[in-house]
CSV table of C-alpha atoms in Angstrom, one decimal:
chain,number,residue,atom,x,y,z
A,152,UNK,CA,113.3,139.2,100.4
A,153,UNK,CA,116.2,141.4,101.3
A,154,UNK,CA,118.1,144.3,99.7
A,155,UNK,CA,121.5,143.5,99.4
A,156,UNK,CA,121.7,146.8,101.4
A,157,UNK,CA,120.8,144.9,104.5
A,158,UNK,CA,123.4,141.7,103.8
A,159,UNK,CA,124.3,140.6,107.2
A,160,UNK,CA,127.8,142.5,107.9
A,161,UNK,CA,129.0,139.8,109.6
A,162,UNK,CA,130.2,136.4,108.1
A,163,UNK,CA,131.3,133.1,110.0
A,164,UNK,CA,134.9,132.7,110.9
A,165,UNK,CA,136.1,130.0,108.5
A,166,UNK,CA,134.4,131.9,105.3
A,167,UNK,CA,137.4,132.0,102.6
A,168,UNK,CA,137.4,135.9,102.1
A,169,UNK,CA,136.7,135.9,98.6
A,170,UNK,CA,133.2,134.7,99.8
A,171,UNK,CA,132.4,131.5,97.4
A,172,UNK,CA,128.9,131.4,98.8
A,173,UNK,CA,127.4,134.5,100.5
A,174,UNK,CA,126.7,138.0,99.2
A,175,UNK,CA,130.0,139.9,99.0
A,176,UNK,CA,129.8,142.6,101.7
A,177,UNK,CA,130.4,146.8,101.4
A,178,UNK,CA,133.9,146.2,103.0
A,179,UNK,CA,135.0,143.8,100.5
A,180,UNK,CA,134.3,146.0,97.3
A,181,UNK,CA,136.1,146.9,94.7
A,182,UNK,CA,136.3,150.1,92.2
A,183,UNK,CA,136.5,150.2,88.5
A,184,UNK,CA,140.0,150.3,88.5
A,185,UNK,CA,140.8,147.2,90.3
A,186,UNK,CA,137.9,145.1,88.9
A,187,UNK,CA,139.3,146.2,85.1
A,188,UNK,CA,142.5,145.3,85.7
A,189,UNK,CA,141.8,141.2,86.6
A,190,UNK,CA,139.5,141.4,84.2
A,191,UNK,CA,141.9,142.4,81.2
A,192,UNK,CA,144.3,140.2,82.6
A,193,UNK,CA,141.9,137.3,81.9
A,194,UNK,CA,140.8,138.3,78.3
A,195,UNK,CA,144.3,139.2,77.4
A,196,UNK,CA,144.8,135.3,75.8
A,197,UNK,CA,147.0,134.2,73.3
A,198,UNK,CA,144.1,131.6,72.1
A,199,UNK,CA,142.0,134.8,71.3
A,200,UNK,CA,145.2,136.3,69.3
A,201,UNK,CA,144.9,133.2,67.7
A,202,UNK,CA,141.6,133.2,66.5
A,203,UNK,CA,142.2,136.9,65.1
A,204,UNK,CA,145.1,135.8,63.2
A,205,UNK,CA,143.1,132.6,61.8
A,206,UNK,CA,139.8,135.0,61.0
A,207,UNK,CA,141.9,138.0,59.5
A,208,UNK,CA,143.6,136.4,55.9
A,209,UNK,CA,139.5,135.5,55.3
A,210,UNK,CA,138.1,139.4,54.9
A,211,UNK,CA,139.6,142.5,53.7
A,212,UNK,CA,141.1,144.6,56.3
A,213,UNK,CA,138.0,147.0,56.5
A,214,UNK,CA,135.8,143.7,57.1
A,215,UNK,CA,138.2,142.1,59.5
A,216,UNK,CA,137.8,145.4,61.8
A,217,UNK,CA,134.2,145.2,61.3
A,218,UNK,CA,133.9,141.8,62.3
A,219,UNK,CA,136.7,142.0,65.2
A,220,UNK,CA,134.3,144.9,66.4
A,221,UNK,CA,131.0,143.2,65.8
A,222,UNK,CA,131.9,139.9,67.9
A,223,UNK,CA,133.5,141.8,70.7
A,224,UNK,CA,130.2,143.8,70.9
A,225,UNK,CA,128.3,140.6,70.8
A,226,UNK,CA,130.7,139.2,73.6
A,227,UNK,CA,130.9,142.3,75.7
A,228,UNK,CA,127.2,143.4,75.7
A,229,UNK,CA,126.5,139.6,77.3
A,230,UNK,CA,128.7,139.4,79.3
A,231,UNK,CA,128.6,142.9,81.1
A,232,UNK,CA,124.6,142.5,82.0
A,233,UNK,CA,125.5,139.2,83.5
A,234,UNK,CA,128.7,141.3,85.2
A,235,UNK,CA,125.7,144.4,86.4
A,236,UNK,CA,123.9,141.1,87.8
A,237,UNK,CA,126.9,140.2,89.5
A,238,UNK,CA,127.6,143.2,91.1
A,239,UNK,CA,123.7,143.9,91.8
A,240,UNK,CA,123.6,140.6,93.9
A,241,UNK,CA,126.9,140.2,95.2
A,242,UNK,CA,127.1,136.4,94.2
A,243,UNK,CA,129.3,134.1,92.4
A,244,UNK,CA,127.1,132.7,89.0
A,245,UNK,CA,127.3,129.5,89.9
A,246,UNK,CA,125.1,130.5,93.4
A,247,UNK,CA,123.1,133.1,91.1
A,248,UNK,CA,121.7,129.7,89.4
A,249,UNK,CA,120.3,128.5,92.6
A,250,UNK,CA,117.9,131.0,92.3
A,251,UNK,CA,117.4,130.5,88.4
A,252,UNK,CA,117.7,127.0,88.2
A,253,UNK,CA,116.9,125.4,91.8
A,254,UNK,CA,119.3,123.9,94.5
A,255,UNK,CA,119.6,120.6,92.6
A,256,UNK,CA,119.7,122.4,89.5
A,257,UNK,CA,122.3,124.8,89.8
A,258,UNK,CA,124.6,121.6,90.3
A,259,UNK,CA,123.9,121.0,86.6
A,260,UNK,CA,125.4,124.7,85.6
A,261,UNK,CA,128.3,124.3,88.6
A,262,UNK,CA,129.2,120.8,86.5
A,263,UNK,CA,129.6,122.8,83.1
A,264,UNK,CA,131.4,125.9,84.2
A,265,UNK,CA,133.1,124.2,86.3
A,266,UNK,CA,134.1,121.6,84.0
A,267,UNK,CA,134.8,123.5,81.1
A,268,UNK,CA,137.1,125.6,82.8
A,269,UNK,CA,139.0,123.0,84.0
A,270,UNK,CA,139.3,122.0,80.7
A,271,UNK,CA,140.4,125.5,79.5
A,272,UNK,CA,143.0,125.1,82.0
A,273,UNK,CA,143.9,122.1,80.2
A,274,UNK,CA,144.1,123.9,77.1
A,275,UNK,CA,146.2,126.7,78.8
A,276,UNK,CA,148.9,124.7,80.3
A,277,UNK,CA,149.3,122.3,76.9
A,278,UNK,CA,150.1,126.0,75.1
A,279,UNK,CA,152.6,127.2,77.6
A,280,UNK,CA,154.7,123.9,77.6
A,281,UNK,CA,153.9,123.4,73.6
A,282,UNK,CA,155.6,127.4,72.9
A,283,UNK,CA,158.2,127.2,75.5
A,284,UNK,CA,159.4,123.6,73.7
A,285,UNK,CA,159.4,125.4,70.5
A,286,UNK,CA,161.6,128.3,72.3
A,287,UNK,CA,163.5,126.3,74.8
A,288,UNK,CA,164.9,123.4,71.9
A,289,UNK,CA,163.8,120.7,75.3
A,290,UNK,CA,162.7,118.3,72.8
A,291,UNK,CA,160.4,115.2,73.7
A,292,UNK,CA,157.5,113.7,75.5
A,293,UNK,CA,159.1,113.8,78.9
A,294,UNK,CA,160.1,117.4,78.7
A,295,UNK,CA,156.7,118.6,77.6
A,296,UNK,CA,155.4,116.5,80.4
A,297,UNK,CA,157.7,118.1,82.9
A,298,UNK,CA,156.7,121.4,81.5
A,299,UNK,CA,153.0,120.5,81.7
A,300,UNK,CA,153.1,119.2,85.3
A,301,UNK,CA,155.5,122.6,86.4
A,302,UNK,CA,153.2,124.8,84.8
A,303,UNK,CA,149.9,123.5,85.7
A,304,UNK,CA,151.2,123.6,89.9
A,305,UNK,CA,153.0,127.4,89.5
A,306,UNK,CA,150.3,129.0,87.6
A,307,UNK,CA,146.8,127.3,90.4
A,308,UNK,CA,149.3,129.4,93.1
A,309,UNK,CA,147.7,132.7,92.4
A,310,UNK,CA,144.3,131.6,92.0
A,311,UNK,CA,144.6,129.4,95.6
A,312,UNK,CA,145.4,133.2,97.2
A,313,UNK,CA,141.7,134.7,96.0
A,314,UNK,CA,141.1,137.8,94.1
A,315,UNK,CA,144.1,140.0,95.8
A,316,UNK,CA,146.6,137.1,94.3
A,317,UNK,CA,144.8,137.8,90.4
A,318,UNK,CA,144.7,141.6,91.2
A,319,UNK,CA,148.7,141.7,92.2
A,320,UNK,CA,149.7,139.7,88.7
A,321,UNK,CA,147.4,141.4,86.6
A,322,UNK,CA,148.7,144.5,87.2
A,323,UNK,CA,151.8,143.3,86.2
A,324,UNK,CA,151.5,141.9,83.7
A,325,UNK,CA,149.0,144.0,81.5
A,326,UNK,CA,151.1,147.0,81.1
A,327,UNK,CA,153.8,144.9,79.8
A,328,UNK,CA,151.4,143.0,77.3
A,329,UNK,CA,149.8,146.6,76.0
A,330,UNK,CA,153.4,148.0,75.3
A,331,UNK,CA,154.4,144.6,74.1
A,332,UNK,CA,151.6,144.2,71.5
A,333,UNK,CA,151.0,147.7,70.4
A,334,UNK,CA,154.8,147.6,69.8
A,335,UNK,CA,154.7,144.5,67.5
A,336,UNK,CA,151.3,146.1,65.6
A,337,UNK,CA,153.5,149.2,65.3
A,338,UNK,CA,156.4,146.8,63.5
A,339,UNK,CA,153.7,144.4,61.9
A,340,UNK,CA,152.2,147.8,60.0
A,341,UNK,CA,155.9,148.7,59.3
A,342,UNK,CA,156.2,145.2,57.4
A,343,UNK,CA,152.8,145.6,55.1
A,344,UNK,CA,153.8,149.2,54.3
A,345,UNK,CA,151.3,150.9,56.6
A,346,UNK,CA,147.6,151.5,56.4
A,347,UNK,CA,147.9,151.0,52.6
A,348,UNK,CA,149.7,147.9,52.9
A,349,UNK,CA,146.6,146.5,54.6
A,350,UNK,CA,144.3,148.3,52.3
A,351,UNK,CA,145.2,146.2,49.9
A,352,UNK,CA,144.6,143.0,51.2
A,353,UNK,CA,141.5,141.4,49.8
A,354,UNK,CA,141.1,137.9,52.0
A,355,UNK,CA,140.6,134.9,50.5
A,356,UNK,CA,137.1,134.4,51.3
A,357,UNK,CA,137.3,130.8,53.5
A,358,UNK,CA,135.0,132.1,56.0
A,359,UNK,CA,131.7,133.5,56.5
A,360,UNK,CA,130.9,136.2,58.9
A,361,UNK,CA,128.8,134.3,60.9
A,362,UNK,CA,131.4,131.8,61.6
A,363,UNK,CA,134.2,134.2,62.3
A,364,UNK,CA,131.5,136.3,64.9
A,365,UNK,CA,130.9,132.9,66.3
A,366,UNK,CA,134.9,132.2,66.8
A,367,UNK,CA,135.7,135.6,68.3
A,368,UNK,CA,132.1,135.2,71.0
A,369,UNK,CA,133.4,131.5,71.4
A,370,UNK,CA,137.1,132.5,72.6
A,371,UNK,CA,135.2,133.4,75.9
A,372,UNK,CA,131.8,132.0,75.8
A,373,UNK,CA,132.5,130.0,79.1
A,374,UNK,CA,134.9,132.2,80.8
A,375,UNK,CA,132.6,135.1,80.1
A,376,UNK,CA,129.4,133.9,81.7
A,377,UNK,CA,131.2,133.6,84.9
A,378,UNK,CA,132.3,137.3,84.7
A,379,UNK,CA,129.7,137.8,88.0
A,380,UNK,CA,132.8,135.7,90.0
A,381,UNK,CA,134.6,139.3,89.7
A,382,UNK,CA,132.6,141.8,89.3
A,383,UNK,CA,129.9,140.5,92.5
A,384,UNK,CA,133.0,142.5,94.1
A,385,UNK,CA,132.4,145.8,92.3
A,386,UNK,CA,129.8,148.5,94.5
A,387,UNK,CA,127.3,149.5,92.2
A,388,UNK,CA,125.4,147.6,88.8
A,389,UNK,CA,126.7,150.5,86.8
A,390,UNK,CA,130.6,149.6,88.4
A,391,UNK,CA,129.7,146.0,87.6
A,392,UNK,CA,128.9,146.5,83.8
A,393,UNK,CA,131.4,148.9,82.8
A,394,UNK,CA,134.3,147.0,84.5
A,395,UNK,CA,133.3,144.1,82.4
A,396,UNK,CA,132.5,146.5,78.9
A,397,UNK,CA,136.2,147.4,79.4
A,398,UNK,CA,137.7,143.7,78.9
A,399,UNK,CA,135.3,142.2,77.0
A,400,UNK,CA,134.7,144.4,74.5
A,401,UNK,CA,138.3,146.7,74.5
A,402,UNK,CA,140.3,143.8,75.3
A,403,UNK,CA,138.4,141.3,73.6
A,404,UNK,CA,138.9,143.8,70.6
A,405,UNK,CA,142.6,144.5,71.0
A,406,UNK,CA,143.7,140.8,71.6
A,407,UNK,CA,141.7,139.7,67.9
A,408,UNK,CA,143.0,143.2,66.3
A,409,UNK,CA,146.8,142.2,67.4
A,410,UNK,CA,146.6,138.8,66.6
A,411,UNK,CA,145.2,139.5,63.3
A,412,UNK,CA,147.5,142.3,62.3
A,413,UNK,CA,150.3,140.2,62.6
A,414,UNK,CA,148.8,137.4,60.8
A,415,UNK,CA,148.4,139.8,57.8
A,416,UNK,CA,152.0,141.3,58.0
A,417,UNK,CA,154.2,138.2,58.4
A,418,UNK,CA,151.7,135.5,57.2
A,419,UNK,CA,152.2,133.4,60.3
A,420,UNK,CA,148.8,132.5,62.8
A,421,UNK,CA,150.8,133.0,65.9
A,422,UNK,CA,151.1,136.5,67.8
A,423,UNK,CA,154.1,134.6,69.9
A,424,UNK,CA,155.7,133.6,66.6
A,425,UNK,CA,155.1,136.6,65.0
A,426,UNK,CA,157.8,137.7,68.1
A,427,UNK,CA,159.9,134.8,67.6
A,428,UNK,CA,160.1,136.0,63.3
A,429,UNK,CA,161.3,139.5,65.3
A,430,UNK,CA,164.1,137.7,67.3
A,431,UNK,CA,162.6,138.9,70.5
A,432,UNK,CA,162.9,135.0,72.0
A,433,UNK,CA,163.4,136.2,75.3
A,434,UNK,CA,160.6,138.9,75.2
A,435,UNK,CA,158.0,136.4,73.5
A,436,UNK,CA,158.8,134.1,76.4
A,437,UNK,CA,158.0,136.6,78.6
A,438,UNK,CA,155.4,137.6,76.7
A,439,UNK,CA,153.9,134.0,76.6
A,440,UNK,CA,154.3,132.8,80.4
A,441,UNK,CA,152.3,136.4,81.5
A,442,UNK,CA,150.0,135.9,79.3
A,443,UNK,CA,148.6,132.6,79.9
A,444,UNK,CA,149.6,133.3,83.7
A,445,UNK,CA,147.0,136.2,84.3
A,446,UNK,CA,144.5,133.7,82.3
A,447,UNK,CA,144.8,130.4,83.7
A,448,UNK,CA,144.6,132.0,87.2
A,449,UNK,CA,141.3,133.7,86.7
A,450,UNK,CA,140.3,129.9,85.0
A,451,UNK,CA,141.3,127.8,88.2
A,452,UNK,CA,139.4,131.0,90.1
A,453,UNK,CA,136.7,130.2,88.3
A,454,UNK,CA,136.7,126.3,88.6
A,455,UNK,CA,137.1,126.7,92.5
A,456,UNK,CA,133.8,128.7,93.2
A,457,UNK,CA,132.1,126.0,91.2
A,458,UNK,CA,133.3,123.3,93.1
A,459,UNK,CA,132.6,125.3,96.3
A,460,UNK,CA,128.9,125.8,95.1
A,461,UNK,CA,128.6,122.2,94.0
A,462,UNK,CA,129.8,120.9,98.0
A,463,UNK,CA,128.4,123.8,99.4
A,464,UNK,CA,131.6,124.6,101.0
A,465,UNK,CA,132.8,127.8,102.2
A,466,UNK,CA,136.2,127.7,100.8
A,467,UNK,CA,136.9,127.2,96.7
A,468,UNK,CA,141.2,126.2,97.9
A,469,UNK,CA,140.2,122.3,97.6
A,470,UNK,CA,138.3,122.5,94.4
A,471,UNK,CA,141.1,124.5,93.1
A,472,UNK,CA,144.0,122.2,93.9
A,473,UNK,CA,141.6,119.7,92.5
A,474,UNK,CA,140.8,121.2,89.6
A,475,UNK,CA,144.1,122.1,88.4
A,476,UNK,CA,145.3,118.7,89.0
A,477,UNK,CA,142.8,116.9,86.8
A,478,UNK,CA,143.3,120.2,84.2
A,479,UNK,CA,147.0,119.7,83.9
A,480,UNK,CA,146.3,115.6,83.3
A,481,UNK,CA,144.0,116.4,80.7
A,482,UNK,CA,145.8,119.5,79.1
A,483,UNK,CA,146.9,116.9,76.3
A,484,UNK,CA,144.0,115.2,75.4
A,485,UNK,CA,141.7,118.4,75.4
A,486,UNK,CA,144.3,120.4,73.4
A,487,UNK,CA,144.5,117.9,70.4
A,488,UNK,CA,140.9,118.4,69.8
A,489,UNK,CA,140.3,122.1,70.8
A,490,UNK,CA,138.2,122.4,67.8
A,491,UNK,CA,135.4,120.2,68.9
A,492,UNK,CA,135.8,121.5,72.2
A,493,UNK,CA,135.2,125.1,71.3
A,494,UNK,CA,132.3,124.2,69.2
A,495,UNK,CA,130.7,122.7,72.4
A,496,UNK,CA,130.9,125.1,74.1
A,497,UNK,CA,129.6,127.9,71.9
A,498,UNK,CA,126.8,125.8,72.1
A,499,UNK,CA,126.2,124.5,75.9
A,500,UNK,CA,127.4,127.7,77.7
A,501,UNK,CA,125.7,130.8,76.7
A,502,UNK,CA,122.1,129.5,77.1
A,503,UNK,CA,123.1,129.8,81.0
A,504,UNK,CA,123.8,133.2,81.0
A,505,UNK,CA,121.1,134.3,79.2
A,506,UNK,CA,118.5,131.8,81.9
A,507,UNK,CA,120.2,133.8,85.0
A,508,UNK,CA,119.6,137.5,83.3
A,509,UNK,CA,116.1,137.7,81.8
A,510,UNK,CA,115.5,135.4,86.0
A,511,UNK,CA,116.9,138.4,87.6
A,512,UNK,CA,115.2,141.1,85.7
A,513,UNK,CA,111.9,138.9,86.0
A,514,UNK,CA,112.1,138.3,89.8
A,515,UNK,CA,115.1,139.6,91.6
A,516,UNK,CA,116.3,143.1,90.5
A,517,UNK,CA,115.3,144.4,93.9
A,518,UNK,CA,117.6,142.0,95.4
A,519,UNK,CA,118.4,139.1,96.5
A,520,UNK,CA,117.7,136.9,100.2
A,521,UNK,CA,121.3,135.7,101.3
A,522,UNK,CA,121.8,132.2,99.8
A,523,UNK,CA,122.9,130.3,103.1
A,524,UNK,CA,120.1,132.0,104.9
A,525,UNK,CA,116.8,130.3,101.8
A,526,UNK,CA,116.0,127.7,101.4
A,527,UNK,CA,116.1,126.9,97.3
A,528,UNK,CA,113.0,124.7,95.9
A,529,UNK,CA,115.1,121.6,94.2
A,530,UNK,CA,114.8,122.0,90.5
A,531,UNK,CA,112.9,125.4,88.7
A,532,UNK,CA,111.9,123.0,85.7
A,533,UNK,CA,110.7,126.3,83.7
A,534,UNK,CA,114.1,127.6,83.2
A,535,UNK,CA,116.1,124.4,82.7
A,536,UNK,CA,113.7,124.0,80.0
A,537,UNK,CA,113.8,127.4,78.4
A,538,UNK,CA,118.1,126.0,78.7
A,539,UNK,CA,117.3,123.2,76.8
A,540,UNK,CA,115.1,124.9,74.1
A,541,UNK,CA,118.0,127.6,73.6
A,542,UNK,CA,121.0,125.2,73.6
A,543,UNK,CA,118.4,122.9,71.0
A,544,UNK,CA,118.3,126.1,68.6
A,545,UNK,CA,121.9,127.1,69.1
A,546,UNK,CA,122.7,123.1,68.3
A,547,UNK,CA,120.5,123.1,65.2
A,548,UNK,CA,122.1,127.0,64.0
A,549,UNK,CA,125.4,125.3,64.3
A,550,UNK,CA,124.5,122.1,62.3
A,551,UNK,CA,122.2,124.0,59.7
A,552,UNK,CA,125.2,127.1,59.4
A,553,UNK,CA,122.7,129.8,60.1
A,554,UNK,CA,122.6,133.2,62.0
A,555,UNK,CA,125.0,132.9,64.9
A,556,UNK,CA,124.9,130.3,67.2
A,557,UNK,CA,125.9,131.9,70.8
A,558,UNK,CA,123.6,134.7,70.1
A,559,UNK,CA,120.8,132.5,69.2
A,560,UNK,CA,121.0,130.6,72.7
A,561,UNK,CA,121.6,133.9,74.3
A,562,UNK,CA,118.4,135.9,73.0
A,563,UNK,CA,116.1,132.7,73.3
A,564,UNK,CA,117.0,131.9,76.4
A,565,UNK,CA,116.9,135.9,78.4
A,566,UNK,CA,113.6,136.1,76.3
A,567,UNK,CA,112.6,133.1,78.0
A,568,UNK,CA,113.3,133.1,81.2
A,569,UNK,CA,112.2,136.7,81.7
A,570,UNK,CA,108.4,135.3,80.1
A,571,UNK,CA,107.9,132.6,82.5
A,572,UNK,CA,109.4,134.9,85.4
A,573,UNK,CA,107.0,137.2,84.8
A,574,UNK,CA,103.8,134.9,83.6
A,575,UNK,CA,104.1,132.1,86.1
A,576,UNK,CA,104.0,132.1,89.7
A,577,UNK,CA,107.8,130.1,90.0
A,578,UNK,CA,108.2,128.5,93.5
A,579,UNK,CA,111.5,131.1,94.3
A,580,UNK,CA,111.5,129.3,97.5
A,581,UNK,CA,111.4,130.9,101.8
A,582,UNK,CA,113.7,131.9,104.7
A,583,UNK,CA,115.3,128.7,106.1
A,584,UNK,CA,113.4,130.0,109.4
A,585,UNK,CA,109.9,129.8,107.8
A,586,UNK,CA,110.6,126.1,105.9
């Protein structure tokens, strides 16, 4: 078994440079700096905005921070081991669950990240043509169709040009969504009458603190567990980790803090409405295409390794194009029931992540043989059942409405996996040259 110290320098010609299915090498990584940045420019999401504003009229303001903080926590402490693992092996997740899950197996996970995100696109492209209707007056099925379709193509271009495309927009458009948003809480605060204002609120009590944890970890319970996609390009575990602390729990915490702020100021759900109540059209459709932008291309990113991994192709540009096409046809369908969707995959997702940390911890921490180089045994049928025993109790939390779902898969499965790691003799599998 090699260190990823010794990954072969060099790679085959026709590799795609964002390296889909081999250990990302020295050259190719990335600091803090530049691995923070795409990653705030994907959690910065007008659906997470959306689920503060929907969570914050339930709780007093002190409770609403507590909770906004709690679930970002939650969010952020899973999904920056799963970014150290990343960065410690150099690999994409879906090619992490080869080793976790077998070569046959891993197609299983490549299916449901994959899949979900290209749903998420879906979901993405429906809201930018939906908001820029309600902006725009273009009235009608064919004009949100044309919308759709024109959105879908424009916003796959940056994610078909890698990492370097994602790093360009995002550090665009972040700035302008952190002086945007701190401008409107600034305004929203103004409206209430200041920290007193919200003092005062005492929320109406519809939700339970479970359930509103289990929104805010939800808003990126798939997107999340393929954080490795990013920071696999950051040099060191510690790099890895903190890159991924900074958006998923600061950004994670300032999206669900906006969106709720303005929810209790002007009584309206929507951070882009709340903009529109301001008269700043032209700045919330600014505000609205970025947004979703620096999302959606980090979501057809994420679709395109999968479908690389799934092929065992060395470049993700097909599965992208594919995936955004089948994403944008769907983006109606999906978004008219988001809620079911969501629930799903609060409940399918998280079990994965927590199989391919307490794997690595148990069996690969001192690295990892290059994946085109092994030879994978088909199915590890110890950790696709500590999966299925995870997603079972996460399933039965949800349907029973106790403790919190995501966190339920998450613990059982990491405890899991790391016990029969560590008590069984797995088959891991050999060099292709000793098969």
């Amino acid at each position: 078994m090699s260190d990823l110290a010794s990954t072969r320098a060099s790679q085959p010609s026709d590799v795609d440079p964002d390296y889909p299915l081999q250990i990302v090498p020295a050259h190719a990584r990335k600091g803090v700096l530049s691995l923070g940045v795409v990653l705030l420019g994907f959690t910065f999401f007008t659906p997470t905005m959306l689920a503060g504003a929907s969570i914050a009229p339930a709780f007093s303001f002190g409770q609403f921070l507590t909770i906004a903080l709690l679930g970002s926590i939650v969010l952020g402490v899973y999904v920056s081991a799963l970014g150290a693992v990343g960065a410690r092996s150099g690999l994409t997740t879906v090619v992490m669950a080869r080793y976790a899950f077998g070569e046959k197996g891993a197609k299983l996970v490549s299916l449901l990240l994959g899949g979900t995100q290209i749903g998420w696109y879906g979901v993405t492209v429906a809201t930018l043509a939906l908001l820029t209707q309600q902006v725009t007056g273009l009235d009608g099925p064919l004009w949100r169709w044309i919308l759709i379709l024109g959105g879908g193509a424009v916003m796959g271009l940056t994610a078909y040009f890698g990492y370097r495309g994602m790093e360009l927009l995002s550090a665009v458009s972040v700035p302008l969504l952190l002086v945007l948003a701190g401008w409107v809480t600034w305004r929203s605060l103004t409206e209430i009458g200041g920290l007193g204002g919200l003092g005062e609120v005492t929320g109406t009590g519809e939700l339970t603190v479970a359930a509103a944890v289990t929104a805010i970890v939800g808003t990126f319970a798939s997107g999340g567990t393929q954080a490795p996609n990013w920071t696999r390009f950051a040099r060191t575990p510690t790099q890895g980790f903190s890159s991924a602390a900074i958006a998923f729990i600061v950004g994670e915490l300032l999206m669900i803090f906006f969106g709720g702020i303005g929810a209790l100021a002007f009584g309206i759900g929507d951070f882009v409405e709340v903009l529109f109540a301001l008269n700043l059209i032209g700045w919330g459709l600014v505000f609205l295409v970025a947004n979703l932008w620096t999302t959606n291309d980090n979501t057809a990113y994420n679709f395109g390794v999968a479908g690389a991994e799934l092929f065992n192709a060395n470049t993700k540009k097909p599965f992208v194009i594919g995936g955004v096409v089948i994403g944008t046809l769907l983006a109606l369908p999906i978004y008219d029931n988001l809620i079911g969707y969501l629930s799903w995959l609060g409940i399918l997702i998280p079990a994965i992540g927590g199989v391919l940390i307490g794997d690595h911890v148990a069996n690969w921490r001192r690295g990892m043989p290059e994946p085109l180089a092994y030879r994978f045994p088909a199915v590890r049928w110890e950790n696709v059942a500590v999966y299925a025993v995870a997603t079972l109790a996460a399933w039965i939390s949800s349907r029973q409405g106790i403790l919190i779902p995501p966190v339920v898969a998450i613990v059982l499965a990491v405890v899991g996996a790391y016990a029969v790691g560590r008590r069984l003799t797995p088959d891991l599998g050999q060099p292709v040259a000793a098969a």
